[in-house]
Structures are given as structure tokens and as C-alpha cells.
Amino acid sequence: MGAHRTREIHPRIAYHDLRMISMWRTPVEPMRSFVADMTAAEGKDGILSVSFGHGFPWADVPDVGAKMVVIADGDEAKAVRLARDFGARLWAMRHETHPKLDDADAVISSALAASGGKPVVIADVTDNAGGGAPSDSTFLIHRLVAHQAKGAAVGPVWDPVAVSFCREAGKGARMRLRVGGKCGTMSGPPADLDVVVRAVADEHEQTGLSGSRASFGPSAWVEADGIHLLLVTNRQQGFHPDAFEGLGLALGGLKLVVVKSSQHFYAGFAPIASSVRYVGAPGAMDHDFAALPYTKLATPYWPRVENPYSA
């Protein structure tokens, strides 16, 4: 047998703790370019991998928060320098990238006043099942009712009880239905609505991450005087318009679509949206990062502390 040569690598890993707790929206600038620069740095000058761990703000663990991770071939000092360089860039644009949430009433009013075109897509960021929220909060539903909104959709709303009533009543039924508000104070008060059952399904699903299929289980589409609700049995966030359209609810002719998600909805919904807005409403996933009640995090962090490295 002929001899063959192998090239071994010697990975050296560097972690840089940013001491920041926030959220970074990578599809838009300046984060879009930041991610592109991370990718461009890989495979050059001995750098094997560059990663930005956003962290998960609602995890009460000692290492919660954002980290830069760089892997270099045999040169730890090089990995450390690059991790710090990328970390310094993130720190410098912290105010620019920190998520800003819009007022719900203002966004609803402007969406309803718009003339034609694509719907405004509103992210109900504090009720995202992907982050541990119940996905049954009613705060934005109540605001839509107060605005007498017509041409609005909300979902997915986790409410197996309401779904069972709709399936028993059947398509076309008209009834008084109590929706959401079942899990606790962060779900808000239930919404008691006069609805028409537009569609029911024994099994409903949506396109999930990376094209996978994600099951909602038994589901229903109900309409309450122009407000359309997607009610589901399996709790999950909204990823794709087929969450609604798979039951027959076409989104193109609506004024606004409220999606219970924080960011994973973006790839699916941005193409059908006139604009994407992130709305602040009460909910389990509090976005006041400076006030989150951590019990295990020992180090100071921004934005609770303006300069966490000197604190």
C-alpha cells in the first residue's frame, strides 16, 4: 500500500465573555455585516472557527450572557486576540443593536390606517413559546379588540380547551369562546369573543427551522369580527406563514399579522410583510434585561451596569 500523508490540527479555543445580556437581530445591519465578517475570518491565517454565542437572557445559570468563541490551529494567543477584537466591535455597537420595542397601540393604529399592500407583521416577543412563554397571552388580542381591528391575525395561540370546543362545534359554528389567559398573570385576562369557526383540523403543522415540519396537533381557525385567531394544541412559536395558511387563512389581504415569536419567525414572514415590528407587551419573557431577577449570575453585566469590567 502506498504511503499517505495526513495533516493534523491542534485546536486551541478562546472564550471572551462580553458581560452583555441582550438580543442581536442578525438579518439586519449592523449585525448582518458582523456575521459576514465572522464567516470571512474562518479558514484564514490559522483560524478554524469564529462563533458568537448570543446567550439566552431568561436562563438563570452562572454563565448566562453573550460570548465570543474562536478556535485557532495551535495558537491560543491568536484565538484570544481575535475573540477580543470581535468582542470589542460588539461592545462598541451595543446601544445600536440593543432591541427597541414599539408601542403596541401605535403600531396597530398605523397598520390599520395603511392603504393596501402587504400586512405589517408584528412580533409578540414576550409570549414566545421558544423561550418558555406559555403562548396564550391575550394582551395584544385585547388591544386589537379595543381598536376594532379588521383584517388582523394572531397566532399561534396555545389553547387546547378552546380547540376542543371548536372541533366539537364544527366548521361554520357561531359561539361565544373564551380564548387564552389560562396559564397565569403573565398570560393576561382571557378574551371572551363572539367567533365563527372558520376551519378545524385533527392535525395541523407548519414549516419549522431548516425546512422541518412542526406539529401543532389539533387546531382551529376562528374569526371574531375581523380578528382571526390560530388556536393550537401543541405549544410552539410561529415560524412560517403556512401556520395560518395551512388552515385556509390567506395573509396577503390582511392589515396586520401578530406572530408569537421573538426572531425565528423572520425568515418565513419577512418576505410577505410590508414591515416587521417588534412590540412591547406584558409577558413571561421580560425584555427589560437590566431588571431580570438572576440568582446564579455572579458577574456584573451591561445594561444593568454601564461598565461591567470596572464594576
PDB file of C-alpha atoms in Angstrom:
ATOM      1  CA  MET A   1       0.000   0.000   0.000  1.00  0.00           C
ATOM      2  CA  GLY A   2       1.217   3.416  -0.847  1.00  0.00           C
ATOM      3  CA  ALA A   3       2.048   5.823   1.923  1.00  0.00           C
ATOM      4  CA  HIS A   4      -0.364   8.652   2.579  1.00  0.00           C
ATOM      5  CA  ARG A   5       0.023  11.888   4.451  1.00  0.00           C
ATOM      6  CA  THR A   6      -2.349  13.352   6.969  1.00  0.00           C
ATOM      7  CA  ARG A   7      -2.482  16.884   8.264  1.00  0.00           C
ATOM      8  CA  GLU A   8      -3.331  17.133  11.920  1.00  0.00           C
ATOM      9  CA  ILE A   9      -4.759  20.213  13.551  1.00  0.00           C
ATOM     10  CA  HIS A  10      -4.281  21.306  17.130  1.00  0.00           C
ATOM     11  CA  PRO A  11      -7.370  23.291  18.100  1.00  0.00           C
ATOM     12  CA  ARG A  12      -6.900  25.984  20.693  1.00  0.00           C
ATOM     13  CA  ILE A  13     -10.121  27.543  21.981  1.00  0.00           C
ATOM     14  CA  ALA A  14     -10.558  31.070  23.335  1.00  0.00           C
ATOM     15  CA  TYR A  15     -13.671  32.366  25.064  1.00  0.00           C
ATOM     16  CA  HIS A  16     -14.346  36.061  25.533  1.00  0.00           C
ATOM     17  CA  ASP A  17     -17.089  36.931  27.989  1.00  0.00           C
ATOM     18  CA  LEU A  18     -18.804  40.067  26.710  1.00  0.00           C
ATOM     19  CA  ARG A  19     -20.595  40.662  30.007  1.00  0.00           C
ATOM     20  CA  MET A  20     -23.611  41.707  27.980  1.00  0.00           C
ATOM     21  CA  ILE A  21     -27.171  40.427  28.091  1.00  0.00           C
ATOM     22  CA  SER A  22     -29.213  41.473  25.105  1.00  0.00           C
ATOM     23  CA  MET A  23     -30.593  40.216  21.794  1.00  0.00           C
ATOM     24  CA  TRP A  24     -28.960  40.656  18.392  1.00  0.00           C
ATOM     25  CA  ARG A  25     -31.005  40.578  15.169  1.00  0.00           C
ATOM     26  CA  THR A  26     -28.645  39.090  12.623  1.00  0.00           C
ATOM     27  CA  PRO A  27     -30.759  39.583   9.436  1.00  0.00           C
ATOM     28  CA  VAL A  28     -30.371  43.375   9.647  1.00  0.00           C
ATOM     29  CA  GLU A  29     -27.477  45.799   9.949  1.00  0.00           C
ATOM     30  CA  PRO A  30     -25.142  46.203  11.684  1.00  0.00           C
ATOM     31  CA  MET A  31     -25.290  42.544  12.757  1.00  0.00           C
ATOM     32  CA  ARG A  32     -25.642  41.284   9.192  1.00  0.00           C
ATOM     33  CA  SER A  33     -22.180  42.617   8.322  1.00  0.00           C
ATOM     34  CA  PHE A  34     -20.772  41.430  11.639  1.00  0.00           C
ATOM     35  CA  VAL A  35     -21.826  37.844  10.893  1.00  0.00           C
ATOM     36  CA  ALA A  36     -20.400  38.129   7.376  1.00  0.00           C
ATOM     37  CA  ASP A  37     -17.053  39.231   8.813  1.00  0.00           C
ATOM     38  CA  MET A  38     -17.059  36.309  11.251  1.00  0.00           C
ATOM     39  CA  THR A  39     -17.602  33.909   8.369  1.00  0.00           C
ATOM     40  CA  ALA A  40     -14.911  35.587   6.272  1.00  0.00           C
ATOM     41  CA  ALA A  41     -12.352  35.170   9.066  1.00  0.00           C
ATOM     42  CA  GLU A  42     -12.743  31.411   9.174  1.00  0.00           C
ATOM     43  CA  GLY A  43     -10.248  29.271   7.252  1.00  0.00           C
ATOM     44  CA  LYS A  44      -7.645  32.014   7.060  1.00  0.00           C
ATOM     45  CA  ASP A  45      -4.385  32.580   8.925  1.00  0.00           C
ATOM     46  CA  GLY A  46      -4.887  29.509  11.097  1.00  0.00           C
ATOM     47  CA  ILE A  47      -8.373  30.452  12.290  1.00  0.00           C
ATOM     48  CA  LEU A  48     -10.626  27.390  12.231  1.00  0.00           C
ATOM     49  CA  SER A  49     -13.881  28.756  13.638  1.00  0.00           C
ATOM     50  CA  VAL A  50     -15.448  32.001  14.842  1.00  0.00           C
ATOM     51  CA  SER A  51     -18.721  31.890  16.781  1.00  0.00           C
ATOM     52  CA  PHE A  52     -20.881  34.394  18.594  1.00  0.00           C
ATOM     53  CA  GLY A  53     -22.947  32.818  21.355  1.00  0.00           C
ATOM     54  CA  HIS A  54     -25.788  35.270  21.927  1.00  0.00           C
ATOM     55  CA  GLY A  55     -26.677  33.659  25.224  1.00  0.00           C
ATOM     56  CA  PHE A  56     -30.226  33.188  26.437  1.00  0.00           C
ATOM     57  CA  PRO A  57     -31.294  36.063  28.709  1.00  0.00           C
ATOM     58  CA  TRP A  58     -34.023  34.100  30.513  1.00  0.00           C
ATOM     59  CA  ALA A  59     -31.740  31.299  31.716  1.00  0.00           C
ATOM     60  CA  ASP A  60     -30.829  31.666  35.387  1.00  0.00           C
ATOM     61  CA  VAL A  61     -27.424  29.967  35.146  1.00  0.00           C
ATOM     62  CA  PRO A  62     -23.933  31.148  36.165  1.00  0.00           C
ATOM     63  CA  ASP A  63     -22.719  31.533  32.560  1.00  0.00           C
ATOM     64  CA  VAL A  64     -25.734  33.354  31.134  1.00  0.00           C
ATOM     65  CA  GLY A  65     -24.838  36.055  28.631  1.00  0.00           C
ATOM     66  CA  ALA A  66     -23.034  36.621  25.350  1.00  0.00           C
ATOM     67  CA  LYS A  67     -19.678  35.051  24.484  1.00  0.00           C
ATOM     68  CA  MET A  68     -17.271  35.132  21.548  1.00  0.00           C
ATOM     69  CA  VAL A  69     -15.641  31.777  20.824  1.00  0.00           C
ATOM     70  CA  VAL A  70     -12.669  31.455  18.461  1.00  0.00           C
ATOM     71  CA  ILE A  71     -10.769  28.263  17.602  1.00  0.00           C
ATOM     72  CA  ALA A  72      -7.276  28.571  16.121  1.00  0.00           C
ATOM     73  CA  ASP A  73      -4.866  25.924  14.919  1.00  0.00           C
ATOM     74  CA  GLY A  74      -2.133  25.609  17.514  1.00  0.00           C
ATOM     75  CA  ASP A  75      -2.076  29.269  18.537  1.00  0.00           C
ATOM     76  CA  GLU A  76      -4.170  30.134  21.568  1.00  0.00           C
ATOM     77  CA  ALA A  77      -2.911  33.719  21.695  1.00  0.00           C
ATOM     78  CA  LYS A  78      -4.194  34.292  18.163  1.00  0.00           C
ATOM     79  CA  ALA A  79      -7.599  32.920  19.145  1.00  0.00           C
ATOM     80  CA  VAL A  80      -7.682  35.151  22.214  1.00  0.00           C
ATOM     81  CA  ARG A  81      -6.845  38.278  20.202  1.00  0.00           C
ATOM     82  CA  LEU A  82      -9.491  37.643  17.566  1.00  0.00           C
ATOM     83  CA  ALA A  83     -12.167  36.833  20.150  1.00  0.00           C
ATOM     84  CA  ARG A  84     -11.389  40.096  21.923  1.00  0.00           C
ATOM     85  CA  ASP A  85     -11.379  42.047  18.643  1.00  0.00           C
ATOM     86  CA  PHE A  86     -14.829  40.794  17.661  1.00  0.00           C
ATOM     87  CA  GLY A  87     -15.997  41.313  21.228  1.00  0.00           C
ATOM     88  CA  ALA A  88     -14.817  44.934  21.123  1.00  0.00           C
ATOM     89  CA  ARG A  89     -16.869  45.505  17.965  1.00  0.00           C
ATOM     90  CA  LEU A  90     -19.984  44.144  19.638  1.00  0.00           C
ATOM     91  CA  TRP A  91     -19.378  46.272  22.696  1.00  0.00           C
ATOM     92  CA  ALA A  92     -18.936  49.419  20.586  1.00  0.00           C
ATOM     93  CA  MET A  93     -22.308  48.953  18.895  1.00  0.00           C
ATOM     94  CA  ARG A  94     -24.215  47.754  21.966  1.00  0.00           C
ATOM     95  CA  HIS A  95     -26.611  50.703  22.007  1.00  0.00           C
ATOM     96  CA  GLU A  96     -27.277  50.411  18.268  1.00  0.00           C
ATOM     97  CA  THR A  97     -28.007  46.680  18.387  1.00  0.00           C
ATOM     98  CA  HIS A  98     -29.941  46.599  21.663  1.00  0.00           C
ATOM     99  CA  PRO A  99     -33.556  45.676  20.793  1.00  0.00           C
ATOM    100  CA  LYS A 100     -36.045  48.505  20.793  1.00  0.00           C
ATOM    101  CA  LEU A 101     -39.698  47.555  21.188  1.00  0.00           C
ATOM    102  CA  ASP A 102     -42.516  49.564  19.653  1.00  0.00           C
ATOM    103  CA  ASP A 103     -45.696  50.661  21.381  1.00  0.00           C
ATOM    104  CA  ALA A 104     -48.487  48.227  20.545  1.00  0.00           C
ATOM    105  CA  ASP A 105     -51.242  50.809  20.109  1.00  0.00           C
ATOM    106  CA  ALA A 106     -49.133  52.989  17.819  1.00  0.00           C
ATOM    107  CA  VAL A 107     -48.166  50.063  15.586  1.00  0.00           C
ATOM    108  CA  ILE A 108     -51.742  48.737  15.397  1.00  0.00           C
ATOM    109  CA  SER A 109     -53.109  52.189  14.551  1.00  0.00           C
ATOM    110  CA  SER A 110     -50.592  52.781  11.758  1.00  0.00           C
ATOM    111  CA  ALA A 111     -51.110  49.281  10.323  1.00  0.00           C
ATOM    112  CA  LEU A 112     -54.885  49.704  10.225  1.00  0.00           C
ATOM    113  CA  ALA A 113     -54.539  53.109   8.579  1.00  0.00           C
ATOM    114  CA  ALA A 114     -52.265  51.831   5.802  1.00  0.00           C
ATOM    115  CA  SER A 115     -53.808  51.529   2.361  1.00  0.00           C
ATOM    116  CA  GLY A 116     -53.494  48.108   0.772  1.00  0.00           C
ATOM    117  CA  GLY A 117     -50.301  46.222   0.127  1.00  0.00           C
ATOM    118  CA  LYS A 118     -48.677  43.618   2.321  1.00  0.00           C
ATOM    119  CA  PRO A 119     -49.566  43.224   6.011  1.00  0.00           C
ATOM    120  CA  VAL A 120     -47.490  44.623   8.848  1.00  0.00           C
ATOM    121  CA  VAL A 121     -46.001  41.680  10.741  1.00  0.00           C
ATOM    122  CA  ILE A 122     -45.837  42.235  14.492  1.00  0.00           C
ATOM    123  CA  ALA A 123     -43.683  40.065  16.729  1.00  0.00           C
ATOM    124  CA  ASP A 124     -45.262  39.383  20.131  1.00  0.00           C
ATOM    125  CA  VAL A 125     -41.790  38.900  21.584  1.00  0.00           C
ATOM    126  CA  THR A 126     -42.704  38.409  25.238  1.00  0.00           C
ATOM    127  CA  ASP A 127     -45.004  35.434  24.537  1.00  0.00           C
ATOM    128  CA  ASN A 128     -42.615  33.251  22.555  1.00  0.00           C
ATOM    129  CA  ALA A 129     -43.051  29.545  23.309  1.00  0.00           C
ATOM    130  CA  GLY A 130     -39.487  29.008  22.083  1.00  0.00           C
ATOM    131  CA  GLY A 131     -38.271  30.971  25.091  1.00  0.00           C
ATOM    132  CA  GLY A 132     -40.506  29.240  27.626  1.00  0.00           C
ATOM    133  CA  ALA A 133     -43.510  31.564  27.486  1.00  0.00           C
ATOM    134  CA  PRO A 134     -46.992  29.975  27.526  1.00  0.00           C
ATOM    135  CA  SER A 135     -48.020  31.359  24.110  1.00  0.00           C
ATOM    136  CA  ASP A 136     -51.512  32.079  25.426  1.00  0.00           C
ATOM    137  CA  SER A 137     -51.184  35.748  26.387  1.00  0.00           C
ATOM    138  CA  THR A 138     -54.079  37.978  25.416  1.00  0.00           C
ATOM    139  CA  PHE A 139     -52.649  41.475  25.796  1.00  0.00           C
ATOM    140  CA  LEU A 140     -52.392  42.135  22.056  1.00  0.00           C
ATOM    141  CA  ILE A 141     -55.719  40.422  21.382  1.00  0.00           C
ATOM    142  CA  HIS A 142     -57.390  42.854  23.781  1.00  0.00           C
ATOM    143  CA  ARG A 143     -55.641  45.789  22.082  1.00  0.00           C
ATOM    144  CA  LEU A 144     -56.891  44.624  18.672  1.00  0.00           C
ATOM    145  CA  VAL A 145     -60.431  44.381  20.043  1.00  0.00           C
ATOM    146  CA  ALA A 146     -60.124  47.884  21.518  1.00  0.00           C
ATOM    147  CA  HIS A 147     -59.053  49.209  18.099  1.00  0.00           C
ATOM    148  CA  GLN A 148     -61.940  47.337  16.444  1.00  0.00           C
ATOM    149  CA  ALA A 149     -59.323  45.913  14.144  1.00  0.00           C
ATOM    150  CA  LYS A 150     -60.498  44.235  10.985  1.00  0.00           C
ATOM    151  CA  GLY A 151     -58.095  42.273   8.844  1.00  0.00           C
ATOM    152  CA  ALA A 152     -55.839  41.147  11.705  1.00  0.00           C
ATOM    153  CA  ALA A 153     -54.496  37.698  12.556  1.00  0.00           C
ATOM    154  CA  VAL A 154     -52.911  36.405  15.772  1.00  0.00           C
ATOM    155  CA  GLY A 155     -51.168  33.125  16.395  1.00  0.00           C
ATOM    156  CA  PRO A 156     -50.248  30.570  17.299  1.00  0.00           C
ATOM    157  CA  VAL A 157     -52.314  30.843  20.480  1.00  0.00           C
ATOM    158  CA  TRP A 158     -51.924  27.800  22.704  1.00  0.00           C
ATOM    159  CA  ASP A 159     -55.386  26.830  23.940  1.00  0.00           C
ATOM    160  CA  PRO A 160     -56.222  23.105  23.761  1.00  0.00           C
ATOM    161  CA  VAL A 161     -59.549  23.678  25.541  1.00  0.00           C
ATOM    162  CA  ALA A 162     -60.744  26.263  23.015  1.00  0.00           C
ATOM    163  CA  VAL A 163     -59.582  23.993  20.178  1.00  0.00           C
ATOM    164  CA  SER A 164     -61.622  21.097  21.573  1.00  0.00           C
ATOM    165  CA  PHE A 165     -64.743  23.284  21.718  1.00  0.00           C
ATOM    166  CA  CYS A 166     -64.227  24.388  18.109  1.00  0.00           C
ATOM    167  CA  ARG A 167     -63.728  20.835  16.867  1.00  0.00           C
ATOM    168  CA  GLU A 168     -66.862  19.698  18.677  1.00  0.00           C
ATOM    169  CA  ALA A 169     -68.893  22.609  17.311  1.00  0.00           C
ATOM    170  CA  GLY A 170     -67.521  22.188  13.794  1.00  0.00           C
ATOM    171  CA  LYS A 171     -66.755  24.467  10.880  1.00  0.00           C
ATOM    172  CA  GLY A 172     -69.266  27.285  10.499  1.00  0.00           C
ATOM    173  CA  ALA A 173     -70.384  27.271  14.125  1.00  0.00           C
ATOM    174  CA  ARG A 174     -71.049  30.617  15.816  1.00  0.00           C
ATOM    175  CA  MET A 175     -70.481  30.790  19.541  1.00  0.00           C
ATOM    176  CA  ARG A 176     -69.043  32.667  22.489  1.00  0.00           C
ATOM    177  CA  LEU A 177     -65.490  31.417  23.056  1.00  0.00           C
ATOM    178  CA  ARG A 178     -63.044  32.113  25.881  1.00  0.00           C
ATOM    179  CA  VAL A 179     -59.524  32.296  24.446  1.00  0.00           C
ATOM    180  CA  GLY A 180     -56.124  32.327  26.168  1.00  0.00           C
ATOM    181  CA  GLY A 181     -55.200  33.781  29.532  1.00  0.00           C
ATOM    182  CA  LYS A 182     -55.085  30.391  31.225  1.00  0.00           C
ATOM    183  CA  CYS A 183     -51.503  29.959  32.432  1.00  0.00           C
ATOM    184  CA  GLY A 184     -51.141  32.807  34.924  1.00  0.00           C
ATOM    185  CA  THR A 185     -50.852  36.550  35.372  1.00  0.00           C
ATOM    186  CA  MET A 186     -48.322  36.860  32.554  1.00  0.00           C
ATOM    187  CA  SER A 187     -50.958  35.462  30.184  1.00  0.00           C
ATOM    188  CA  GLY A 188     -53.364  38.313  30.845  1.00  0.00           C
ATOM    189  CA  PRO A 189     -57.131  38.025  31.301  1.00  0.00           C
ATOM    190  CA  PRO A 190     -58.970  35.625  28.976  1.00  0.00           C
ATOM    191  CA  ALA A 191     -60.513  37.090  25.837  1.00  0.00           C
ATOM    192  CA  ASP A 192     -64.239  36.343  25.612  1.00  0.00           C
ATOM    193  CA  LEU A 193     -65.133  36.647  21.946  1.00  0.00           C
ATOM    194  CA  ASP A 194     -68.077  36.003  19.661  1.00  0.00           C
ATOM    195  CA  VAL A 195     -66.470  33.847  16.995  1.00  0.00           C
ATOM    196  CA  VAL A 196     -67.195  31.978  13.798  1.00  0.00           C
ATOM    197  CA  VAL A 197     -65.291  28.709  13.443  1.00  0.00           C
ATOM    198  CA  ARG A 198     -63.687  29.030  10.022  1.00  0.00           C
ATOM    199  CA  ALA A 199     -61.697  25.779   9.985  1.00  0.00           C
ATOM    200  CA  VAL A 200     -60.701  22.871  12.205  1.00  0.00           C
ATOM    201  CA  ALA A 201     -58.065  20.173  11.776  1.00  0.00           C
ATOM    202  CA  ASP A 202     -57.315  16.962  13.622  1.00  0.00           C
ATOM    203  CA  GLU A 203     -53.654  17.502  12.794  1.00  0.00           C
ATOM    204  CA  HIS A 204     -52.051  20.765  11.674  1.00  0.00           C
ATOM    205  CA  GLU A 205     -48.410  21.700  11.172  1.00  0.00           C
ATOM    206  CA  GLN A 206     -46.106  24.433   9.955  1.00  0.00           C
ATOM    207  CA  THR A 207     -42.730  24.707   8.293  1.00  0.00           C
ATOM    208  CA  GLY A 208     -40.174  24.790  11.074  1.00  0.00           C
ATOM    209  CA  LEU A 209     -36.483  25.646  11.195  1.00  0.00           C
ATOM    210  CA  SER A 210     -34.388  24.398   8.276  1.00  0.00           C
ATOM    211  CA  GLY A 211     -37.477  23.222   6.416  1.00  0.00           C
ATOM    212  CA  SER A 212     -38.560  20.679   9.006  1.00  0.00           C
ATOM    213  CA  ARG A 213     -42.251  20.138   9.769  1.00  0.00           C
ATOM    214  CA  ALA A 214     -43.513  21.106  13.223  1.00  0.00           C
ATOM    215  CA  SER A 215     -46.804  19.773  14.558  1.00  0.00           C
ATOM    216  CA  PHE A 216     -49.476  21.920  16.177  1.00  0.00           C
ATOM    217  CA  GLY A 217     -51.702  18.901  16.748  1.00  0.00           C
ATOM    218  CA  PRO A 218     -55.460  19.534  16.667  1.00  0.00           C
ATOM    219  CA  SER A 219     -56.008  23.176  15.677  1.00  0.00           C
ATOM    220  CA  ALA A 220     -58.679  25.704  14.751  1.00  0.00           C
ATOM    221  CA  TRP A 221     -59.049  28.997  12.921  1.00  0.00           C
ATOM    222  CA  VAL A 222     -61.708  31.278  14.350  1.00  0.00           C
ATOM    223  CA  GLU A 223     -62.762  34.797  13.389  1.00  0.00           C
ATOM    224  CA  ALA A 224     -64.045  37.414  15.806  1.00  0.00           C
ATOM    225  CA  ASP A 225     -65.397  40.368  13.792  1.00  0.00           C
ATOM    226  CA  GLY A 226     -62.387  40.647  11.521  1.00  0.00           C
ATOM    227  CA  ILE A 227     -59.797  39.386  14.012  1.00  0.00           C
ATOM    228  CA  HIS A 228     -58.533  35.928  13.037  1.00  0.00           C
ATOM    229  CA  LEU A 229     -57.048  33.602  15.652  1.00  0.00           C
ATOM    230  CA  LEU A 230     -54.950  30.482  15.092  1.00  0.00           C
ATOM    231  CA  LEU A 231     -55.612  28.188  18.069  1.00  0.00           C
ATOM    232  CA  VAL A 232     -53.336  25.173  18.609  1.00  0.00           C
ATOM    233  CA  THR A 233     -52.911  22.214  20.921  1.00  0.00           C
ATOM    234  CA  ASN A 234     -49.121  21.768  20.780  1.00  0.00           C
ATOM    235  CA  ARG A 235     -47.297  24.788  22.137  1.00  0.00           C
ATOM    236  CA  GLN A 236     -44.708  26.267  19.777  1.00  0.00           C
ATOM    237  CA  GLN A 237     -43.776  29.622  18.308  1.00  0.00           C
ATOM    238  CA  GLY A 238     -44.728  30.796  14.832  1.00  0.00           C
ATOM    239  CA  PHE A 239     -42.119  30.051  12.170  1.00  0.00           C
ATOM    240  CA  HIS A 240     -43.834  30.329   8.798  1.00  0.00           C
ATOM    241  CA  PRO A 241     -46.966  31.783   7.146  1.00  0.00           C
ATOM    242  CA  ASP A 242     -48.252  28.261   6.475  1.00  0.00           C
ATOM    243  CA  ALA A 243     -49.044  28.117  10.185  1.00  0.00           C
ATOM    244  CA  PHE A 244     -52.046  30.257   9.207  1.00  0.00           C
ATOM    245  CA  GLU A 245     -52.431  29.493   5.538  1.00  0.00           C
ATOM    246  CA  GLY A 246     -52.403  25.731   6.068  1.00  0.00           C
ATOM    247  CA  LEU A 247     -55.869  26.135   7.595  1.00  0.00           C
ATOM    248  CA  GLY A 248     -57.036  28.359   4.755  1.00  0.00           C
ATOM    249  CA  LEU A 249     -56.334  31.816   6.221  1.00  0.00           C
ATOM    250  CA  ALA A 250     -54.626  33.808   3.451  1.00  0.00           C
ATOM    251  CA  LEU A 251     -52.415  36.504   4.948  1.00  0.00           C
ATOM    252  CA  GLY A 252     -51.841  38.634   1.855  1.00  0.00           C
ATOM    253  CA  GLY A 253     -55.086  40.589   2.161  1.00  0.00           C
ATOM    254  CA  LEU A 254     -54.759  41.374   5.871  1.00  0.00           C
ATOM    255  CA  LYS A 255     -53.688  44.608   7.524  1.00  0.00           C
ATOM    256  CA  LEU A 256     -51.527  43.040  10.203  1.00  0.00           C
ATOM    257  CA  VAL A 257     -50.325  39.671  11.458  1.00  0.00           C
ATOM    258  CA  VAL A 258     -49.281  39.160  15.085  1.00  0.00           C
ATOM    259  CA  VAL A 259     -46.825  36.259  15.408  1.00  0.00           C
ATOM    260  CA  LYS A 260     -45.957  34.849  18.806  1.00  0.00           C
ATOM    261  CA  SER A 261     -42.203  34.645  18.308  1.00  0.00           C
ATOM    262  CA  SER A 262     -39.091  36.694  19.013  1.00  0.00           C
ATOM    263  CA  GLN A 263     -36.926  36.242  15.912  1.00  0.00           C
ATOM    264  CA  HIS A 264     -37.218  32.763  14.369  1.00  0.00           C
ATOM    265  CA  PHE A 265     -40.347  33.932  12.537  1.00  0.00           C
ATOM    266  CA  TYR A 266     -38.346  36.426  10.496  1.00  0.00           C
ATOM    267  CA  ALA A 267     -37.112  34.254   7.619  1.00  0.00           C
ATOM    268  CA  GLY A 268     -40.618  33.000   6.900  1.00  0.00           C
ATOM    269  CA  PHE A 269     -42.653  36.144   7.474  1.00  0.00           C
ATOM    270  CA  ALA A 270     -40.389  38.985   6.291  1.00  0.00           C
ATOM    271  CA  PRO A 271     -40.981  38.192   2.585  1.00  0.00           C
ATOM    272  CA  ILE A 272     -44.756  38.665   2.976  1.00  0.00           C
ATOM    273  CA  ALA A 273     -44.532  41.775   5.181  1.00  0.00           C
ATOM    274  CA  SER A 274     -44.678  45.460   4.354  1.00  0.00           C
ATOM    275  CA  SER A 275     -42.675  45.925   7.538  1.00  0.00           C
ATOM    276  CA  VAL A 276     -41.694  43.900  10.593  1.00  0.00           C
ATOM    277  CA  ARG A 277     -42.236  45.442  14.007  1.00  0.00           C
ATOM    278  CA  TYR A 278     -41.269  44.176  17.432  1.00  0.00           C
ATOM    279  CA  VAL A 279     -43.853  45.128  20.024  1.00  0.00           C
ATOM    280  CA  GLY A 280     -43.508  45.507  23.754  1.00  0.00           C
ATOM    281  CA  ALA A 281     -46.359  43.974  25.729  1.00  0.00           C
ATOM    282  CA  PRO A 282     -46.544  42.316  29.141  1.00  0.00           C
ATOM    283  CA  GLY A 283     -45.468  38.697  29.084  1.00  0.00           C
ATOM    284  CA  ALA A 284     -43.303  35.953  30.524  1.00  0.00           C
ATOM    285  CA  MET A 285     -40.206  36.912  28.508  1.00  0.00           C
ATOM    286  CA  ASP A 286     -39.449  40.301  30.027  1.00  0.00           C
ATOM    287  CA  HIS A 287     -37.205  42.358  27.721  1.00  0.00           C
ATOM    288  CA  ASP A 288     -36.014  44.695  30.461  1.00  0.00           C
ATOM    289  CA  PHE A 289     -32.678  42.877  30.614  1.00  0.00           C
ATOM    290  CA  ALA A 290     -31.293  45.145  33.309  1.00  0.00           C
ATOM    291  CA  ALA A 291     -34.049  44.038  35.693  1.00  0.00           C
ATOM    292  CA  LEU A 292     -34.095  40.258  35.161  1.00  0.00           C
ATOM    293  CA  PRO A 293     -34.037  38.548  38.590  1.00  0.00           C
ATOM    294  CA  TYR A 294     -30.929  36.377  38.297  1.00  0.00           C
ATOM    295  CA  THR A 295     -29.911  34.346  41.335  1.00  0.00           C
ATOM    296  CA  LYS A 296     -26.868  32.498  39.921  1.00  0.00           C
ATOM    297  CA  LEU A 297     -25.072  35.121  37.818  1.00  0.00           C
ATOM    298  CA  ALA A 298     -22.152  36.446  39.880  1.00  0.00           C
ATOM    299  CA  THR A 299     -20.536  38.869  37.418  1.00  0.00           C
ATOM    300  CA  PRO A 300     -21.915  42.324  36.581  1.00  0.00           C
ATOM    301  CA  TYR A 301     -23.272  42.846  33.087  1.00  0.00           C
ATOM    302  CA  TRP A 302     -24.462  45.527  30.711  1.00  0.00           C
ATOM    303  CA  PRO A 303     -27.108  47.035  30.650  1.00  0.00           C
ATOM    304  CA  ARG A 304     -27.528  46.587  34.414  1.00  0.00           C
ATOM    305  CA  VAL A 305     -24.057  48.133  34.833  1.00  0.00           C
ATOM    306  CA  GLU A 306     -22.738  50.665  32.325  1.00  0.00           C
ATOM    307  CA  ASN A 307     -19.161  49.335  32.503  1.00  0.00           C
ATOM    308  CA  PRO A 308     -19.246  45.762  33.823  1.00  0.00           C
ATOM    309  CA  TYR A 309     -15.490  45.309  33.535  1.00  0.00           C
ATOM    310  CA  SER A 310     -14.720  48.090  36.003  1.00  0.00           C
ATOM    311  CA  ALA A 311     -17.550  47.247  38.405  1.00  0.00           C
TER     312      ALA A 311
END
